[in-house]
């Protein structure tokens, strides 16, 4: 056996970046989607995998919801780039004890959600084994009206930072049933010019840190604003486990809301009616992410969340 | 638990076809690659997954070779469509006992093979768990000179049938080191007009049957010609296990050579120098695939090979 090694997802991705980064891409390595060579300026693509026992528990929910989630997390990546999903492929390793009906249900769950976005499953690869089920979906998306993709790296000091919805406690069920923010992202991108976006897969604290690192600036969150983005699920979970609801909102992950950076001079008229809740601002005065309390004191927010390789 | 059900890969794919087939695609559902909507007439894409314990054994070979195979089987799909690979995405579930170096080696193995075809890994998704490693690669490919893709369904009665190389015994190591027939396919497509192609992943008998079913015709193989496509690995394996070498050539799978249908009127001049070995002809006189012996008798060839859901 190979020895067990201390490792983190970020460290691995850094190593892979050094290996895999290629010049000339319209999108930096490690963003939510990659530019698809061969369709320059037209198409993005990305892939996301879910595994039984890690991202869902086999038998805890209808298989339709598992298939739905497998596609939804990919649709969320399209949202994060401001792109329109166009089609998907599904590769699957089915645990042997699944029935044919279960296998069809997984595909139907993905297909039904995709249909709502005119994003169809157009092919795939079907395997079986005696291990937990793994589903890997790859999605392609188009950039409307020749708009550039919204990257993680575009946040600038003074930009206002928003999220598209309330956060925390998704484990109570929302992680299976969330609405990927595709329509919201397209509306935001058609009315405003967001400087940066990312979807919240691993928690606000961790994904905000990814945005900040990619953009090279600091972020100050206002605690009074954070109070407004705590999901009722986070409060329910806090009642159950005694941890503060805000902690759940900051660190739980699988919210699949978007973090959106908007230039400071945006008019309130343009913001009105958009599903955006403000949480803070970018800054070049500090490093990292800090939370400003009611008394003005700053407290660092650790980039801790759901992370593989913990 | 859900009850165990008799099932086969083909039965599941038939069920999925009914669910997922969408009108207007340039490529029928279930071919080696799918048309990529949003890039009409330009791009194909497909996905193939390999799992430790099924497609490779963890620890039996360098991880570079596992990564190489994960990409090579996808490059083989491009070859089967007569398309030029342009880029790939890699999604991975790494077993926890892999080191960082192992994880990098997997990516390097894929990247190095891809580099030989100017087909780069441009993104991916990295996960870890305590189960066997799963690697899912998605590849995109372009059709050169506006040629249509070569489908499985185009074989016509009287077409001559060739393979691009010798078959059988790939388990002795070739399944990890094979050369995907991308260059060969492009050369064949630039000089000839193949009516149908498929790559041999699950064995000549099974993949030839898929070609035949998709095309709606029968096939007669000549036993004297089949003798010329038995790989030395098949003979070596036959020496070890006492089964006929021809059986290995017909049923082992993971050869990743191409089956190629060519119109009957092709000139021998055009064929000369191409890596094509003739094995038989398409026909509308019979159903299924039959082997004609030296004495003229026909023996049905069962479509048996490596198949998931056995």
PDB file of N, CA, C and O in Angstrom, chain A residues 161-191:
ATOM      1  N   UNK A 161     -20.761  42.952  -2.452  1.00  0.00           N
ATOM      2  CA  UNK A 161     -20.868  41.484  -2.530  1.00  0.00           C
ATOM      3  C   UNK A 161     -22.249  41.041  -2.066  1.00  0.00           C
ATOM      4  O   UNK A 161     -22.733  41.454  -1.005  1.00  0.00           O
ATOM      5  N   UNK A 162     -22.872  40.229  -2.901  1.00  0.00           N
ATOM      6  CA  UNK A 162     -24.230  39.748  -2.649  1.00  0.00           C
ATOM      7  C   UNK A 162     -24.261  38.226  -2.695  1.00  0.00           C
ATOM      8  O   UNK A 162     -23.390  37.596  -3.283  1.00  0.00           O
ATOM      9  N   UNK A 163     -25.316  37.648  -2.119  1.00  0.00           N
ATOM     10  CA  UNK A 163     -25.646  36.246  -2.381  1.00  0.00           C
ATOM     11  C   UNK A 163     -27.083  36.199  -2.903  1.00  0.00           C
ATOM     12  O   UNK A 163     -27.879  37.113  -2.670  1.00  0.00           O
ATOM     13  N   UNK A 164     -27.406  35.119  -3.607  1.00  0.00           N
ATOM     14  CA  UNK A 164     -28.722  35.032  -4.255  1.00  0.00           C
ATOM     15  C   UNK A 164     -29.795  34.420  -3.360  1.00  0.00           C
ATOM     16  O   UNK A 164     -30.961  34.322  -3.777  1.00  0.00           O
ATOM     17  N   UNK A 165     -29.431  34.003  -2.141  1.00  0.00           N
ATOM     18  CA  UNK A 165     -30.454  33.417  -1.274  1.00  0.00           C
ATOM     19  C   UNK A 165     -29.883  33.065   0.079  1.00  0.00           C
ATOM     20  O   UNK A 165     -28.687  33.250   0.329  1.00  0.00           O
ATOM     21  N   UNK A 166     -30.748  32.542   0.940  1.00  0.00           N
ATOM     22  CA  UNK A 166     -30.364  32.239   2.319  1.00  0.00           C
ATOM     23  C   UNK A 166     -29.549  30.957   2.390  1.00  0.00           C
ATOM     24  O   UNK A 166     -29.658  30.078   1.525  1.00  0.00           O
ATOM     25  N   UNK A 167     -28.742  30.867   3.442  1.00  0.00           N
ATOM     26  CA  UNK A 167     -27.699  29.839   3.521  1.00  0.00           C
ATOM     27  C   UNK A 167     -27.777  29.011   4.808  1.00  0.00           C
ATOM     28  O   UNK A 167     -28.235  29.492   5.839  1.00  0.00           O
ATOM     29  N   UNK A 168     -27.266  27.784   4.723  1.00  0.00           N
ATOM     30  CA  UNK A 168     -27.092  26.946   5.914  1.00  0.00           C
ATOM     31  C   UNK A 168     -28.161  25.884   6.066  1.00  0.00           C
ATOM     32  O   UNK A 168     -29.305  26.042   5.654  1.00  0.00           O
ATOM     33  N   UNK A 169     -27.758  24.757   6.648  1.00  0.00           N
ATOM     34  CA  UNK A 169     -28.714  23.698   6.972  1.00  0.00           C
ATOM     35  C   UNK A 169     -29.229  22.926   5.771  1.00  0.00           C
ATOM     36  O   UNK A 169     -30.251  22.246   5.871  1.00  0.00           O
ATOM     37  N   UNK A 170     -28.521  22.979   4.646  1.00  0.00           N
ATOM     38  CA  UNK A 170     -29.032  22.305   3.446  1.00  0.00           C
ATOM     39  C   UNK A 170     -29.133  20.795   3.644  1.00  0.00           C
ATOM     40  O   UNK A 170     -29.896  20.125   2.953  1.00  0.00           O
ATOM     41  N   UNK A 171     -28.381  20.256   4.598  1.00  0.00           N
ATOM     42  CA  UNK A 171     -28.392  18.811   4.855  1.00  0.00           C
ATOM     43  C   UNK A 171     -29.789  18.322   5.243  1.00  0.00           C
ATOM     44  O   UNK A 171     -30.112  17.143   5.089  1.00  0.00           O
ATOM     45  N   UNK A 172     -30.639  19.240   5.726  1.00  0.00           N
ATOM     46  CA  UNK A 172     -32.005  18.838   6.091  1.00  0.00           C
ATOM     47  C   UNK A 172     -32.826  18.439   4.861  1.00  0.00           C
ATOM     48  O   UNK A 172     -33.955  17.983   5.005  1.00  0.00           O
ATOM     49  N   UNK A 173     -32.290  18.624   3.676  1.00  0.00           N
ATOM     50  CA  UNK A 173     -32.994  18.157   2.485  1.00  0.00           C
ATOM     51  C   UNK A 173     -32.804  19.060   1.273  1.00  0.00           C
ATOM     52  O   UNK A 173     -32.957  18.629   0.136  1.00  0.00           O
ATOM     53  N   UNK A 174     -32.471  20.328   1.538  1.00  0.00           N
ATOM     54  CA  UNK A 174     -32.371  21.278   0.432  1.00  0.00           C
ATOM     55  C   UNK A 174     -31.257  20.903  -0.554  1.00  0.00           C
ATOM     56  O   UNK A 174     -31.341  21.237  -1.746  1.00  0.00           O
ATOM     57  N   UNK A 175     -30.218  20.227  -0.066  1.00  0.00           N
ATOM     58  CA  UNK A 175     -29.097  19.860  -0.947  1.00  0.00           C
ATOM     59  C   UNK A 175     -29.546  18.926  -2.082  1.00  0.00           C
ATOM     60  O   UNK A 175     -28.855  18.791  -3.075  1.00  0.00           O
ATOM     61  N   UNK A 176     -30.711  18.304  -1.905  1.00  0.00           N
ATOM     62  CA  UNK A 176     -31.240  17.425  -2.953  1.00  0.00           C
ATOM     63  C   UNK A 176     -32.243  18.128  -3.851  1.00  0.00           C
ATOM     64  O   UNK A 176     -32.558  17.642  -4.929  1.00  0.00           O
ATOM     65  N   UNK A 177     -32.808  19.221  -3.384  1.00  0.00           N
ATOM     66  CA  UNK A 177     -33.955  19.802  -4.064  1.00  0.00           C
ATOM     67  C   UNK A 177     -33.734  21.261  -4.455  1.00  0.00           C
ATOM     68  O   UNK A 177     -34.670  21.944  -4.867  1.00  0.00           O
ATOM     69  N   UNK A 178     -32.527  21.750  -4.295  1.00  0.00           N
ATOM     70  CA  UNK A 178     -32.292  23.178  -4.553  1.00  0.00           C
ATOM     71  C   UNK A 178     -32.524  23.525  -6.017  1.00  0.00           C
ATOM     72  O   UNK A 178     -32.408  22.670  -6.898  1.00  0.00           O
ATOM     73  N   UNK A 179     -32.859  24.778  -6.239  1.00  0.00           N
ATOM     74  CA  UNK A 179     -33.016  25.293  -7.597  1.00  0.00           C
ATOM     75  C   UNK A 179     -31.710  25.938  -8.034  1.00  0.00           C
ATOM     76  O   UNK A 179     -31.295  26.938  -7.448  1.00  0.00           O
ATOM     77  N   UNK A 180     -31.038  25.364  -9.019  1.00  0.00           N
ATOM     78  CA  UNK A 180     -29.802  26.015  -9.478  1.00  0.00           C
ATOM     79  C   UNK A 180     -30.138  27.403 -10.014  1.00  0.00           C
ATOM     80  O   UNK A 180     -31.152  27.597 -10.670  1.00  0.00           O
ATOM     81  N   UNK A 181     -29.287  28.362  -9.739  1.00  0.00           N
ATOM     82  CA  UNK A 181     -29.629  29.773  -9.980  1.00  0.00           C
ATOM     83  C   UNK A 181     -29.336  30.211 -11.410  1.00  0.00           C
ATOM     84  O   UNK A 181     -28.807  31.296 -11.650  1.00  0.00           O
ATOM     85  N   UNK A 182     -29.702  29.364 -12.355  1.00  0.00           N
ATOM     86  CA  UNK A 182     -29.440  29.645 -13.769  1.00  0.00           C
ATOM     87  C   UNK A 182     -30.226  30.875 -14.228  1.00  0.00           C
ATOM     88  O   UNK A 182     -29.665  31.821 -14.799  1.00  0.00           O
ATOM     89  N   UNK A 183     -31.528  30.882 -13.984  1.00  0.00           N
ATOM     90  CA  UNK A 183     -32.351  32.016 -14.450  1.00  0.00           C
ATOM     91  C   UNK A 183     -31.956  33.294 -13.732  1.00  0.00           C
ATOM     92  O   UNK A 183     -31.871  34.361 -14.352  1.00  0.00           O
ATOM     93  N   UNK A 184     -31.701  33.183 -12.425  1.00  0.00           N
ATOM     94  CA  UNK A 184     -31.306  34.352 -11.655  1.00  0.00           C
ATOM     95  C   UNK A 184     -29.995  34.922 -12.194  1.00  0.00           C
ATOM     96  O   UNK A 184     -29.849  36.144 -12.351  1.00  0.00           O
ATOM     97  N   UNK A 185     -29.038  34.034 -12.485  1.00  0.00           N
ATOM     98  CA  UNK A 185     -27.742  34.498 -12.980  1.00  0.00           C
ATOM     99  C   UNK A 185     -27.895  35.206 -14.320  1.00  0.00           C
ATOM    100  O   UNK A 185     -27.266  36.242 -14.573  1.00  0.00           O
ATOM    101  N   UNK A 186     -28.730  34.660 -15.188  1.00  0.00           N
ATOM    102  CA  UNK A 186     -28.894  35.272 -16.510  1.00  0.00           C
ATOM    103  C   UNK A 186     -29.567  36.628 -16.385  1.00  0.00           C
ATOM    104  O   UNK A 186     -29.224  37.579 -17.101  1.00  0.00           O
ATOM    105  N   UNK A 187     -30.513  36.731 -15.445  1.00  0.00           N
ATOM    106  CA  UNK A 187     -31.172  38.026 -15.241  1.00  0.00           C
ATOM    107  C   UNK A 187     -30.179  39.045 -14.677  1.00  0.00           C
ATOM    108  O   UNK A 187     -30.124  40.199 -15.114  1.00  0.00           O
ATOM    109  N   UNK A 188     -29.386  38.590 -13.706  1.00  0.00           N
ATOM    110  CA  UNK A 188     -28.374  39.482 -13.126  1.00  0.00           C
ATOM    111  C   UNK A 188     -27.402  39.946 -14.210  1.00  0.00           C
ATOM    112  O   UNK A 188     -27.082  41.139 -14.312  1.00  0.00           O
ATOM    113  N   UNK A 189     -26.966  39.018 -15.057  1.00  0.00           N
ATOM    114  CA  UNK A 189     -25.977  39.356 -16.076  1.00  0.00           C
ATOM    115  C   UNK A 189     -26.569  40.216 -17.193  1.00  0.00           C
ATOM    116  O   UNK A 189     -25.833  40.936 -17.879  1.00  0.00           O
ATOM    117  N   UNK A 190     -27.876  40.130 -17.395  1.00  0.00           N
ATOM    118  CA  UNK A 190     -28.461  40.952 -18.448  1.00  0.00           C
ATOM    119  C   UNK A 190     -28.724  42.376 -17.951  1.00  0.00           C
ATOM    120  O   UNK A 190     -28.765  43.309 -18.752  1.00  0.00           O
ATOM    121  N   UNK A 191     -28.871  42.568 -16.640  1.00  0.00           N
ATOM    122  CA  UNK A 191     -29.149  43.913 -16.108  1.00  0.00           C
ATOM    123  C   UNK A 191     -27.920  44.588 -15.525  1.00  0.00           C
ATOM    124  O   UNK A 191     -27.824  45.813 -15.533  1.00  0.00           O
TER     125      UNK A 191
END
